Amino acid sequence: MSAAVVLNGILLGGLYGMSAMGLSLVFGVLRLVNMAHGAMLVLGAYLAVLITAGTPLPLPVAGACAVLLAGGLGYVLQRHLLTAMLVRGANGPLVATFGLSLIASGLVALRFGSDPVSIPTALGTAGWSLWGLDVRAAYAVSFALAGVVAVALHLTLSRTRLGAAVRAAAADPRTADLIGIDVRTLYALVFAVASALAALAGLLVGVAFSVSPQSGTSYLLIAMAVVVLGGIGNVLGTFAGAILLGVVQTLAAAQFGGGYRDLVVYILFFVVLAVLPRGLFGRRLT
Amino acid sequence: MQEDHVFNGDGREAPELIVRGLTKRFGGVTAVDDVGFRLPGGQALAVVGPNGAGKSTLLKLLAGAHTPTSGSIEFGGRRLERASARQVVRAGIALAHQIPRPFTGLTVWENVAIGAGARGRAAEEHIAAVIAECGLQDKMRRRAENLRLLDLKRLELARALSTRPRCILLDEVAAGLSGRELDEVIALIARISATGCGLVLVEHVEGVVQSLVDRVIVMDWGRIIAEGTPAQIAADATVRQVYLGDGARPRTAARETPPARSGPPLLRLEGVDLAYGDIPALRGVDLEVWPGEVVAVLGANGAGKSSLAAAISGAERVRSGSVRFGADDVTALPAYRRARRGIAHCPEGRRVFPALSVEENLKLALPLRMPAKEVAGRLEDVYAVFPALAEMRARRGGALSGGQQQMLAIGRALIGRPRLVVLDEISLGLAPVVIDGLYEAIEAIRSEGIAVVVVEQNVHRCLAVADRAYVLDRGVVSYAGDPAPLSDPRLLERLYFGSPREEALSP
């Protein structure tokens, strides 16, 4: 019983990790707290719903389209709005992304109403037996995807020349510019990847649970807690922090009841900020 | 403990500073290794040596900022090796940092008043006297962040003096100053020394050492390798080898074959204006550089040298005027696109990426699409110019010494095979022998047919390699042409500051 709780907590952590990866990346590289991250997550789920309803495309293809669309939207937002603001300080883009998140959830509510929507698929309700323990298939798939994404991102950032360019542009954009790095395009690329990952997380949330126009805020908060836990800009740390949060939250819910789910997130957030302001694993990226 | 005992520094003979067997280890690295010396009260001692020799660490040990691993520090009969920084200040030792770190948001007066501690009329008089001594009386009410470099250095000295020290430790206070500003700081330190205050200074600027101190100790790898009067040290063969290098000798060799300036210039600036907010930095600057020539850009602090470098590379947009490179007008192009066309800018302060390895730093300046084989070849080209970098290719940029970082920054500028390189203050804060190596690299760059713009405070080094020179005075070109006449310090002084002065400039 208890082992199953822990295992489900670990797997739920994978979903949280996916939700937080983009936020961590944008925070680490652009030094920008992207308040629209939750909205992008929700938007990804609704885009998939819209595409499956309006076209004959199967869900995986529709989901891929939603992810790509979100990435494109992120690219345009960063290239043509946020970078220009970022040059003048971090406050402008912070407020701007908050505004964008309000607009996004307003538009979604206008089109779909404010009732929660879930993405109907066999995966959402399937359960598997792992090592004799019952787990939700949606959790397991999310976990695997999040792990692959975290490792891929980490290797790209740490081992490739593109990754070195991203780290250089994060640490000292002026000098990066001087030595021939197109910083604005690189920033837009990073934001695009982060947006696509948010949309992918939104898809998984929509499959495993449900989304509503307002649920962006709670996923933003969970993602923030995870990023603080794992260390800013440290994608492997983000994944590990997410697993920890998933386990703690699931255990607390099993022990004290489901009502304590969110409280646990905030307490963990608070304690880590107070005791380990650099996160459990420190800063890796820059 | 004698914590309450405050030396007031008035009228009493300054105590002797005695250091024995001082050693400081950081992990496996011995930064200061068995250093000992005696500084009789009121005398002046210079500590020189290459970058990374342990000079700044020694000063920090004396100031109580670090605790020594072993050894003793005695000042006026009091043992200070275990004392906190605050206790050391109270005992009468004050440190002026290499990079001034005043409290921003506070005025000059407030900054000095914090060090002076006590309130009341006597304290106010003391503060006013210190501020006047340091030549800041006109700027008392100005906020520290609005001061220029010379005034920041003065404030750093004033803050050290405000604690009524009996011995003052100066960490490269002359770094970044030149000409009249340098003279002023030397004169100020000489006045402090004349009051009977002991002096320990870490310094690279040779003129400062020569004119101020009684004794010099030379450090390398944490140890004292030579000790003596300034004249003895200047003649010491070991010191020449590890520290002073050949550049300390007067220059004799001139350029054999000046490049033919035929055809159109590679770079042409016309009527360039550049400003930061309302503050103009360049006004109507014209500049031309032909392929294969070395052009020196000289001027006092704040004259606009780095702004000129930024206007060439695109790091700053010009307000008006044009920048042409080859056949194209590049005025509207951002820096990264100019870099890709062949303008490399090695910025002031090196700007190495500290978290990235040497090799990653170098590769950053190459296009991502370049095939791996070509990338490897380019790396080898840079390592051929700077063999020291090859040995530490996997090391983080932040773990290099100042001289190595400068090599890395220049290598990073060269790896993209530019047609023009702008080198901004490459000798700043480096030991003479390291600067020799860098200037040899400039010769190597020129021999490849690359045009070089050298922005420098270090006038004599720079003139030695230059084919032509420009002098800037408050954003305006005050001289353009043959570098030879600029060896006359009086002419240079006039061009720097626009008004003739009687005294000669110290080299």
CSV table of N, CA and C in Angstrom, one decimal, chain B residues 194-327:
chain,number,residue,atom,x,y,z
B,194,ALA,N,54.0,60.8,4.0
B,194,ALA,CA,54.8,61.8,4.7
B,194,ALA,C,54.3,62.2,6.1
B,195,THR,N,53.0,61.8,6.3
B,195,THR,CA,52.4,62.0,7.7
B,195,THR,C,53.0,61.0,8.7
B,196,GLY,N,53.8,60.1,8.2
B,196,GLY,CA,54.3,59.1,9.2
B,196,GLY,C,53.5,57.8,9.2
B,197,CYS,N,52.5,57.7,8.3
B,197,CYS,CA,51.7,56.5,8.2
B,197,CYS,C,52.5,55.4,7.4
B,198,GLY,N,52.5,54.2,8.0
B,198,GLY,CA,53.2,53.1,7.2
B,198,GLY,C,52.4,52.8,6.0
B,199,LEU,N,53.1,52.2,5.0
B,199,LEU,CA,52.5,52.0,3.7
B,199,LEU,C,52.9,50.6,3.2
B,200,VAL,N,51.9,49.8,2.8
B,200,VAL,CA,52.2,48.6,2.1
B,200,VAL,C,51.4,48.6,0.8
B,201,LEU,N,52.1,48.7,-0.4
B,201,LEU,CA,51.3,48.8,-1.6
B,201,LEU,C,51.7,47.7,-2.6
B,202,VAL,N,50.6,47.1,-3.1
B,202,VAL,CA,50.7,46.1,-4.2
B,202,VAL,C,50.4,46.9,-5.5
B,203,GLU,N,51.4,46.8,-6.4
B,203,GLU,CA,51.3,47.7,-7.6
B,203,GLU,C,51.9,47.1,-8.8
B,204,HIS,N,51.3,47.3,-9.9
B,204,HIS,CA,52.0,46.9,-11.2
B,204,HIS,C,52.6,48.1,-11.9
B,205,VAL,N,52.0,49.3,-11.6
B,205,VAL,CA,52.5,50.5,-12.4
B,205,VAL,C,53.9,50.9,-11.8
B,206,GLU,N,54.9,50.7,-12.7
B,206,GLU,CA,56.3,50.8,-12.2
B,206,GLU,C,56.6,52.2,-11.7
B,207,GLY,N,56.1,53.2,-12.3
B,207,GLY,CA,56.4,54.6,-11.8
B,207,GLY,C,55.9,54.8,-10.4
B,208,VAL,N,54.8,54.1,-10.0
B,208,VAL,CA,54.3,54.3,-8.6
B,208,VAL,C,55.3,53.7,-7.6
B,209,VAL,N,55.8,52.5,-7.9
B,209,VAL,CA,56.7,51.8,-7.0
B,209,VAL,C,58.0,52.7,-6.9
B,210,GLN,N,58.5,53.1,-8.0
B,210,GLN,CA,59.8,53.8,-8.0
B,210,GLN,C,59.7,55.1,-7.2
B,211,SER,N,58.6,55.8,-7.3
B,211,SER,CA,58.6,57.1,-6.7
B,211,SER,C,58.1,57.1,-5.2
B,212,LEU,N,57.6,56.0,-4.7
B,212,LEU,CA,56.9,56.0,-3.4
B,212,LEU,C,57.6,55.2,-2.3
B,213,VAL,N,58.3,54.1,-2.7
B,213,VAL,CA,58.6,53.2,-1.6
B,213,VAL,C,60.1,53.2,-1.3
B,214,ASP,N,60.4,52.7,-0.1
B,214,ASP,CA,61.8,52.5,0.4
B,214,ASP,C,62.3,51.1,0.0
B,215,ARG,N,61.4,50.1,0.1
B,215,ARG,CA,61.8,48.8,-0.1
B,215,ARG,C,60.8,48.1,-1.0
B,216,VAL,N,61.2,47.1,-1.7
B,216,VAL,CA,60.3,46.3,-2.6
B,216,VAL,C,60.5,44.8,-2.2
B,217,ILE,N,59.4,44.1,-2.1
B,217,ILE,CA,59.6,42.6,-2.1
B,217,ILE,C,58.9,42.1,-3.3
B,218,VAL,N,59.5,41.1,-3.9
B,218,VAL,CA,58.9,40.5,-5.2
B,218,VAL,C,58.4,39.1,-4.8
B,219,MET,N,57.2,38.8,-5.2
B,219,MET,CA,56.6,37.5,-4.9
B,219,MET,C,56.3,36.8,-6.2
B,220,ASP,N,56.4,35.5,-6.1
B,220,ASP,CA,56.0,34.6,-7.2
B,220,ASP,C,55.6,33.3,-6.6
B,221,TRP,N,54.5,32.7,-7.0
B,221,TRP,CA,54.0,31.5,-6.5
B,221,TRP,C,53.9,31.5,-4.9
B,222,GLY,N,53.5,32.7,-4.4
B,222,GLY,CA,53.2,32.8,-3.0
B,222,GLY,C,54.5,33.0,-2.1
B,223,ARG,N,55.7,33.0,-2.8
B,223,ARG,CA,56.9,33.1,-2.0
B,223,ARG,C,57.6,34.4,-2.3
B,224,ILE,N,58.4,34.9,-1.4
B,224,ILE,CA,59.2,36.1,-1.7
B,224,ILE,C,60.5,35.6,-2.5
B,225,ILE,N,60.7,36.1,-3.7
B,225,ILE,CA,61.8,35.7,-4.4
B,225,ILE,C,62.9,36.7,-4.5
B,226,ALA,N,62.6,37.9,-4.1
B,226,ALA,CA,63.7,39.0,-4.1
B,226,ALA,C,63.2,40.1,-3.2
B,227,GLU,N,64.2,40.8,-2.6
B,227,GLU,CA,63.9,41.9,-1.7
B,227,GLU,C,65.0,42.9,-1.8
B,228,GLY,N,64.6,44.2,-1.8
B,228,GLY,CA,65.7,45.2,-1.9
B,228,GLY,C,65.1,46.6,-2.1
B,229,THR,N,66.0,47.5,-2.5
B,229,THR,CA,65.5,48.9,-2.8
B,229,THR,C,64.9,48.8,-4.3
B,230,PRO,N,64.1,49.8,-4.6
B,230,PRO,CA,63.6,49.7,-6.0
B,230,PRO,C,64.7,49.6,-7.1
B,231,ALA,N,65.8,50.3,-6.9
B,231,ALA,CA,66.9,50.2,-7.9
B,231,ALA,C,67.4,48.8,-8.0
B,232,GLN,N,67.6,48.2,-6.8
B,232,GLN,CA,68.2,46.8,-6.8
B,232,GLN,C,67.2,45.8,-7.5
B,233,ILE,N,66.0,46.0,-7.2
B,233,ILE,CA,65.0,45.1,-7.8
B,233,ILE,C,64.9,45.3,-9.3
B,234,ALA,N,65.0,46.5,-9.8
B,234,ALA,CA,65.0,46.7,-11.2
B,234,ALA,C,66.1,46.1,-11.9
B,235,ALA,N,67.3,45.9,-11.2
B,235,ALA,CA,68.4,45.3,-11.8
B,235,ALA,C,68.5,43.8,-11.6
B,236,ASP,N,67.6,43.2,-10.8
B,236,ASP,CA,67.7,41.8,-10.5
B,236,ASP,C,67.2,40.9,-11.7
B,237,ALA,N,68.1,40.0,-12.0
B,237,ALA,CA,67.9,39.1,-13.2
B,237,ALA,C,66.6,38.2,-13.0
B,238,THR,N,66.5,37.6,-11.9
B,238,THR,CA,65.3,36.8,-11.6
B,238,THR,C,64.0,37.6,-11.8
B,239,VAL,N,64.0,38.8,-11.2
B,239,VAL,CA,62.8,39.6,-11.3
B,239,VAL,C,62.5,39.9,-12.7
B,240,ARG,N,63.5,40.3,-13.5
B,240,ARG,CA,63.3,40.6,-14.9
B,240,ARG,C,62.6,39.4,-15.5
B,241,GLN,N,63.1,38.2,-15.2
B,241,GLN,CA,62.6,37.0,-15.9
B,241,GLN,C,61.1,36.8,-15.5
B,242,VAL,N,60.8,36.8,-14.2
B,242,VAL,CA,59.4,36.4,-13.9
B,242,VAL,C,58.4,37.5,-13.9
B,243,TYR,N,58.9,38.7,-13.8
B,243,TYR,CA,58.0,39.8,-13.6
B,243,TYR,C,58.1,41.0,-14.6
B,244,LEU,N,59.3,41.6,-14.6
B,244,LEU,CA,59.4,42.9,-15.3
B,244,LEU,C,59.5,42.6,-16.8
B,245,GLY,N,60.2,41.6,-17.3
B,245,GLY,CA,60.3,41.3,-18.7
B,245,GLY,C,61.1,42.3,-19.4
B,246,ASP,N,61.0,42.2,-20.8
B,246,ASP,CA,61.8,43.1,-21.6
B,246,ASP,C,61.2,44.5,-21.7
B,247,GLY,N,59.9,44.6,-21.5
B,247,GLY,CA,59.2,45.8,-21.8
B,247,GLY,C,59.7,46.9,-20.8
B,248,ALA,N,60.3,46.5,-19.8
B,248,ALA,CA,60.8,47.5,-18.8
B,248,ALA,C,62.0,48.3,-19.4
B,249,ARG,N,62.7,47.7,-20.3
B,249,ARG,CA,63.8,48.4,-21.0
B,249,ARG,C,63.2,49.4,-21.9
B,250,PRO,N,64.0,50.5,-22.1
B,250,PRO,CA,63.5,51.5,-23.0
B,250,PRO,C,63.5,50.9,-24.4
B,251,ARG,N,62.5,51.3,-25.2
B,251,ARG,CA,62.3,50.7,-26.5
B,251,ARG,C,63.3,51.3,-27.5
B,252,THR,N,63.8,50.5,-28.3
B,252,THR,CA,64.7,51.0,-29.4
B,252,THR,C,64.2,50.6,-30.8
B,253,ALA,N,63.8,49.3,-30.9
B,253,ALA,CA,63.4,48.9,-32.2
B,253,ALA,C,62.1,49.6,-32.7
B,254,ALA,N,62.2,50.1,-33.9
B,254,ALA,CA,61.0,50.6,-34.5
B,254,ALA,C,60.5,49.7,-35.6
B,255,ARG,N,59.4,49.9,-36.1
B,255,ARG,CA,58.8,49.1,-37.1
B,255,ARG,C,59.6,49.2,-38.4
B,256,GLU,N,60.0,48.1,-39.0
B,256,GLU,CA,60.9,48.2,-40.1
B,256,GLU,C,60.1,48.7,-41.4
B,257,THR,N,59.0,48.0,-41.7
B,257,THR,CA,58.3,48.3,-42.9
B,257,THR,C,56.9,48.8,-42.6
B,258,PRO,N,56.7,50.0,-42.7
B,258,PRO,CA,55.3,50.5,-42.5
B,258,PRO,C,54.4,50.0,-43.6
B,259,PRO,N,53.2,49.6,-43.4
B,259,PRO,CA,52.4,49.0,-44.4
B,259,PRO,C,52.0,50.1,-45.5
B,260,ALA,N,51.9,49.6,-46.7
B,260,ALA,CA,51.5,50.6,-47.7
B,260,ALA,C,50.0,50.9,-47.6
B,261,ARG,N,49.7,52.1,-47.5
B,261,ARG,CA,48.3,52.5,-47.3
B,261,ARG,C,47.7,52.8,-48.7
B,262,SER,N,47.7,51.8,-49.5
B,262,SER,CA,47.1,52.0,-50.8
B,262,SER,C,45.7,51.4,-50.8
B,263,GLY,N,44.9,51.9,-51.7
B,263,GLY,CA,43.6,51.4,-51.9
B,263,GLY,C,42.7,52.0,-50.8
B,264,PRO,N,41.4,51.6,-50.8
B,264,PRO,CA,40.5,52.1,-49.8
B,264,PRO,C,40.8,51.6,-48.4
B,265,PRO,N,40.4,52.4,-47.3
B,265,PRO,CA,40.6,51.9,-46.0
B,265,PRO,C,39.7,50.7,-45.7
B,266,LEU,N,40.1,49.8,-44.8
B,266,LEU,CA,39.3,48.7,-44.4
B,266,LEU,C,38.1,49.2,-43.5
B,267,LEU,N,38.5,50.1,-42.6
B,267,LEU,CA,37.4,50.7,-41.7
B,267,LEU,C,37.4,52.2,-41.8
B,268,ARG,N,36.3,52.8,-41.9
B,268,ARG,CA,36.2,54.2,-42.0
B,268,ARG,C,35.0,54.7,-41.1
B,269,LEU,N,35.3,55.5,-40.1
B,269,LEU,CA,34.3,56.1,-39.3
B,269,LEU,C,34.3,57.6,-39.7
B,270,GLU,N,33.1,58.1,-39.9
B,270,GLU,CA,32.9,59.5,-40.3
B,270,GLU,C,31.9,60.2,-39.5
B,271,GLY,N,32.3,61.2,-38.8
B,271,GLY,CA,31.4,62.1,-38.0
B,271,GLY,C,30.6,61.3,-37.0
B,272,VAL,N,31.3,60.3,-36.3
B,272,VAL,CA,30.5,59.5,-35.4
B,272,VAL,C,30.3,60.2,-34.0
B,273,ASP,N,29.0,60.3,-33.7
B,273,ASP,CA,28.6,60.8,-32.4
B,273,ASP,C,28.0,59.6,-31.6
B,274,LEU,N,28.4,59.5,-30.3
B,274,LEU,CA,27.9,58.4,-29.5
B,274,LEU,C,27.6,59.0,-28.1
B,275,ALA,N,26.5,58.6,-27.5
B,275,ALA,CA,26.1,59.2,-26.2
B,275,ALA,C,25.5,58.1,-25.3
B,276,TYR,N,25.6,58.3,-24.0
B,276,TYR,CA,24.9,57.4,-23.1
B,276,TYR,C,23.9,58.3,-22.4
B,277,GLY,N,22.6,58.2,-22.7
B,277,GLY,CA,21.6,59.1,-22.3
B,277,GLY,C,22.0,60.5,-22.7
B,278,ASP,N,22.1,61.4,-21.8
B,278,ASP,CA,22.4,62.8,-22.2
B,278,ASP,C,23.9,63.1,-22.2
B,279,ILE,N,24.7,62.0,-21.8
B,279,ILE,CA,26.2,62.3,-21.7
B,279,ILE,C,26.9,61.9,-23.0
B,280,PRO,N,27.4,62.9,-23.7
B,280,PRO,CA,28.1,62.5,-24.9
B,280,PRO,C,29.4,61.8,-24.7
B,281,ALA,N,29.7,60.8,-25.5
B,281,ALA,CA,31.0,60.1,-25.3
B,281,ALA,C,31.9,60.3,-26.5
B,282,LEU,N,31.3,60.4,-27.7
B,282,LEU,CA,32.1,60.7,-28.9
B,282,LEU,C,31.4,61.8,-29.6
B,283,ARG,N,32.3,62.7,-30.1
B,283,ARG,CA,31.7,63.8,-30.9
B,283,ARG,C,32.4,64.0,-32.2
B,284,GLY,N,31.8,63.7,-33.3
B,284,GLY,CA,32.3,63.9,-34.6
B,284,GLY,C,33.6,63.2,-34.9
B,285,VAL,N,33.7,62.0,-34.5
B,285,VAL,CA,35.0,61.2,-34.6
B,285,VAL,C,35.1,60.7,-36.0
B,286,ASP,N,36.3,61.0,-36.7
B,286,ASP,CA,36.7,60.4,-37.9
B,286,ASP,C,37.8,59.5,-37.7
B,287,LEU,N,37.8,58.3,-38.3
B,287,LEU,CA,38.9,57.3,-38.0
B,287,LEU,C,39.0,56.4,-39.2
B,288,GLU,N,40.2,56.1,-39.7
B,288,GLU,CA,40.4,55.2,-40.8
B,288,GLU,C,41.5,54.2,-40.4
B,289,VAL,N,41.2,52.9,-40.8
B,289,VAL,CA,42.2,51.9,-40.6
B,289,VAL,C,42.4,51.1,-41.9
B,290,TRP,N,43.7,51.0,-42.3
B,290,TRP,CA,44.0,50.2,-43.5
B,290,TRP,C,44.3,48.8,-43.2
B,291,PRO,N,44.2,47.9,-44.1
B,291,PRO,CA,44.5,46.5,-43.9
B,291,PRO,C,45.9,46.4,-43.4
B,292,GLY,N,46.1,45.5,-42.4
B,292,GLY,CA,47.5,45.2,-41.9
B,292,GLY,C,48.2,46.2,-41.1
B,293,GLU,N,47.5,47.3,-40.7
B,293,GLU,CA,48.2,48.3,-39.8
B,293,GLU,C,47.7,48.2,-38.4
B,294,VAL,N,48.6,48.7,-37.5
B,294,VAL,CA,48.2,48.7,-36.1
B,294,VAL,C,48.0,50.2,-35.7
B,295,VAL,N,46.8,50.5,-35.3
B,295,VAL,CA,46.4,51.9,-34.9
B,295,VAL,C,46.2,52.0,-33.4
B,296,ALA,N,46.9,52.9,-32.8
B,296,ALA,CA,46.7,53.1,-31.4
B,296,ALA,C,45.7,54.1,-31.1
B,297,VAL,N,44.8,53.9,-30.1
B,297,VAL,CA,43.9,54.9,-29.7
B,297,VAL,C,44.2,55.2,-28.2
B,298,LEU,N,44.6,56.4,-28.0
B,298,LEU,CA,45.1,56.8,-26.6
B,298,LEU,C,44.1,57.9,-26.1
B,299,GLY,N,44.2,58.1,-24.8
B,299,GLY,CA,43.4,59.2,-24.2
B,299,GLY,C,43.3,58.9,-22.7
B,300,ALA,N,42.9,59.9,-21.9
B,300,ALA,CA,42.7,59.8,-20.5
B,300,ALA,C,41.5,59.0,-20.2
B,301,ASN,N,41.3,58.6,-18.9
B,301,ASN,CA,40.1,58.0,-18.5
B,301,ASN,C,38.9,58.8,-18.9
B,302,GLY,N,37.9,58.2,-19.5
B,302,GLY,CA,36.6,58.9,-19.8
B,302,GLY,C,36.8,59.7,-21.1
B,303,ALA,N,37.9,59.6,-21.8
B,303,ALA,CA,38.0,60.3,-23.0
B,303,ALA,C,37.2,59.8,-24.2
B,304,GLY,N,36.7,58.5,-24.0
B,304,GLY,CA,35.9,57.9,-25.0
B,304,GLY,C,36.5,56.8,-25.8
B,305,LYS,N,37.7,56.3,-25.3
B,305,LYS,CA,38.4,55.2,-26.0
B,305,LYS,C,37.5,54.0,-26.1
B,306,SER,N,37.0,53.5,-25.0
B,306,SER,CA,36.2,52.3,-25.1
B,306,SER,C,34.9,52.5,-25.9
B,307,SER,N,34.4,53.8,-25.8
B,307,SER,CA,33.2,54.1,-26.6
B,307,SER,C,33.5,54.0,-28.1
B,308,LEU,N,34.7,54.4,-28.5
B,308,LEU,CA,35.2,54.3,-29.9
B,308,LEU,C,35.2,52.8,-30.3
B,309,ALA,N,35.8,52.0,-29.4
B,309,ALA,CA,35.9,50.6,-29.7
B,309,ALA,C,34.5,50.0,-29.9
B,310,ALA,N,33.6,50.5,-29.0
B,310,ALA,CA,32.2,50.0,-29.1
B,310,ALA,C,31.5,50.4,-30.4
B,311,ALA,N,31.8,51.6,-30.8
B,311,ALA,CA,31.2,52.1,-32.0
B,311,ALA,C,31.7,51.3,-33.2
B,312,ILE,N,33.0,50.9,-33.2
B,312,ILE,CA,33.5,50.1,-34.3
B,312,ILE,C,32.9,48.7,-34.4
B,313,SER,N,32.7,48.1,-33.2
B,313,SER,CA,32.2,46.7,-33.2
B,313,SER,C,30.7,46.6,-33.2
B,314,GLY,N,30.1,47.8,-32.9
B,314,GLY,CA,28.6,47.7,-32.8
B,314,GLY,C,28.1,47.4,-31.4
B,315,ALA,N,28.9,47.3,-30.4
B,315,ALA,CA,28.5,47.1,-29.1
B,315,ALA,C,27.6,48.3,-28.6
B,316,GLU,N,27.8,49.4,-29.2
B,316,GLU,CA,27.0,50.6,-28.9
B,316,GLU,C,26.5,51.1,-30.3
B,317,ARG,N,25.3,51.6,-30.4
B,317,ARG,CA,24.8,52.2,-31.6
B,317,ARG,C,25.3,53.7,-31.6
B,318,VAL,N,25.7,54.2,-32.8
B,318,VAL,CA,26.1,55.6,-32.9
B,318,VAL,C,24.8,56.4,-33.0
B,319,ARG,N,24.9,57.7,-32.5
B,319,ARG,CA,23.8,58.6,-32.7
B,319,ARG,C,23.7,59.2,-34.1
B,320,SER,N,24.9,59.5,-34.6
B,320,SER,CA,25.0,60.0,-36.0
B,320,SER,C,26.3,59.6,-36.5
B,321,GLY,N,26.5,59.9,-37.8
B,321,GLY,CA,27.7,59.5,-38.5
B,321,GLY,C,27.6,58.1,-39.0
B,322,SER,N,28.7,57.6,-39.7
B,322,SER,CA,28.7,56.3,-40.3
B,322,SER,C,29.9,55.5,-40.0
B,323,VAL,N,29.7,54.2,-40.0
B,323,VAL,CA,30.8,53.2,-39.9
B,323,VAL,C,30.8,52.4,-41.1
B,324,ARG,N,31.9,52.4,-41.9
B,324,ARG,CA,32.0,51.6,-43.1
B,324,ARG,C,33.1,50.5,-42.9
B,325,PHE,N,32.8,49.3,-43.3
B,325,PHE,CA,33.8,48.2,-43.2
B,325,PHE,C,33.9,47.6,-44.5
B,326,GLY,N,35.1,47.6,-45.1
B,326,GLY,CA,35.3,47.2,-46.5
B,326,GLY,C,34.4,48.1,-47.4
B,327,ALA,N,33.6,47.4,-48.2
B,327,ALA,CA,32.8,48.2,-49.1
B,327,ALA,C,31.4,48.6,-48.5
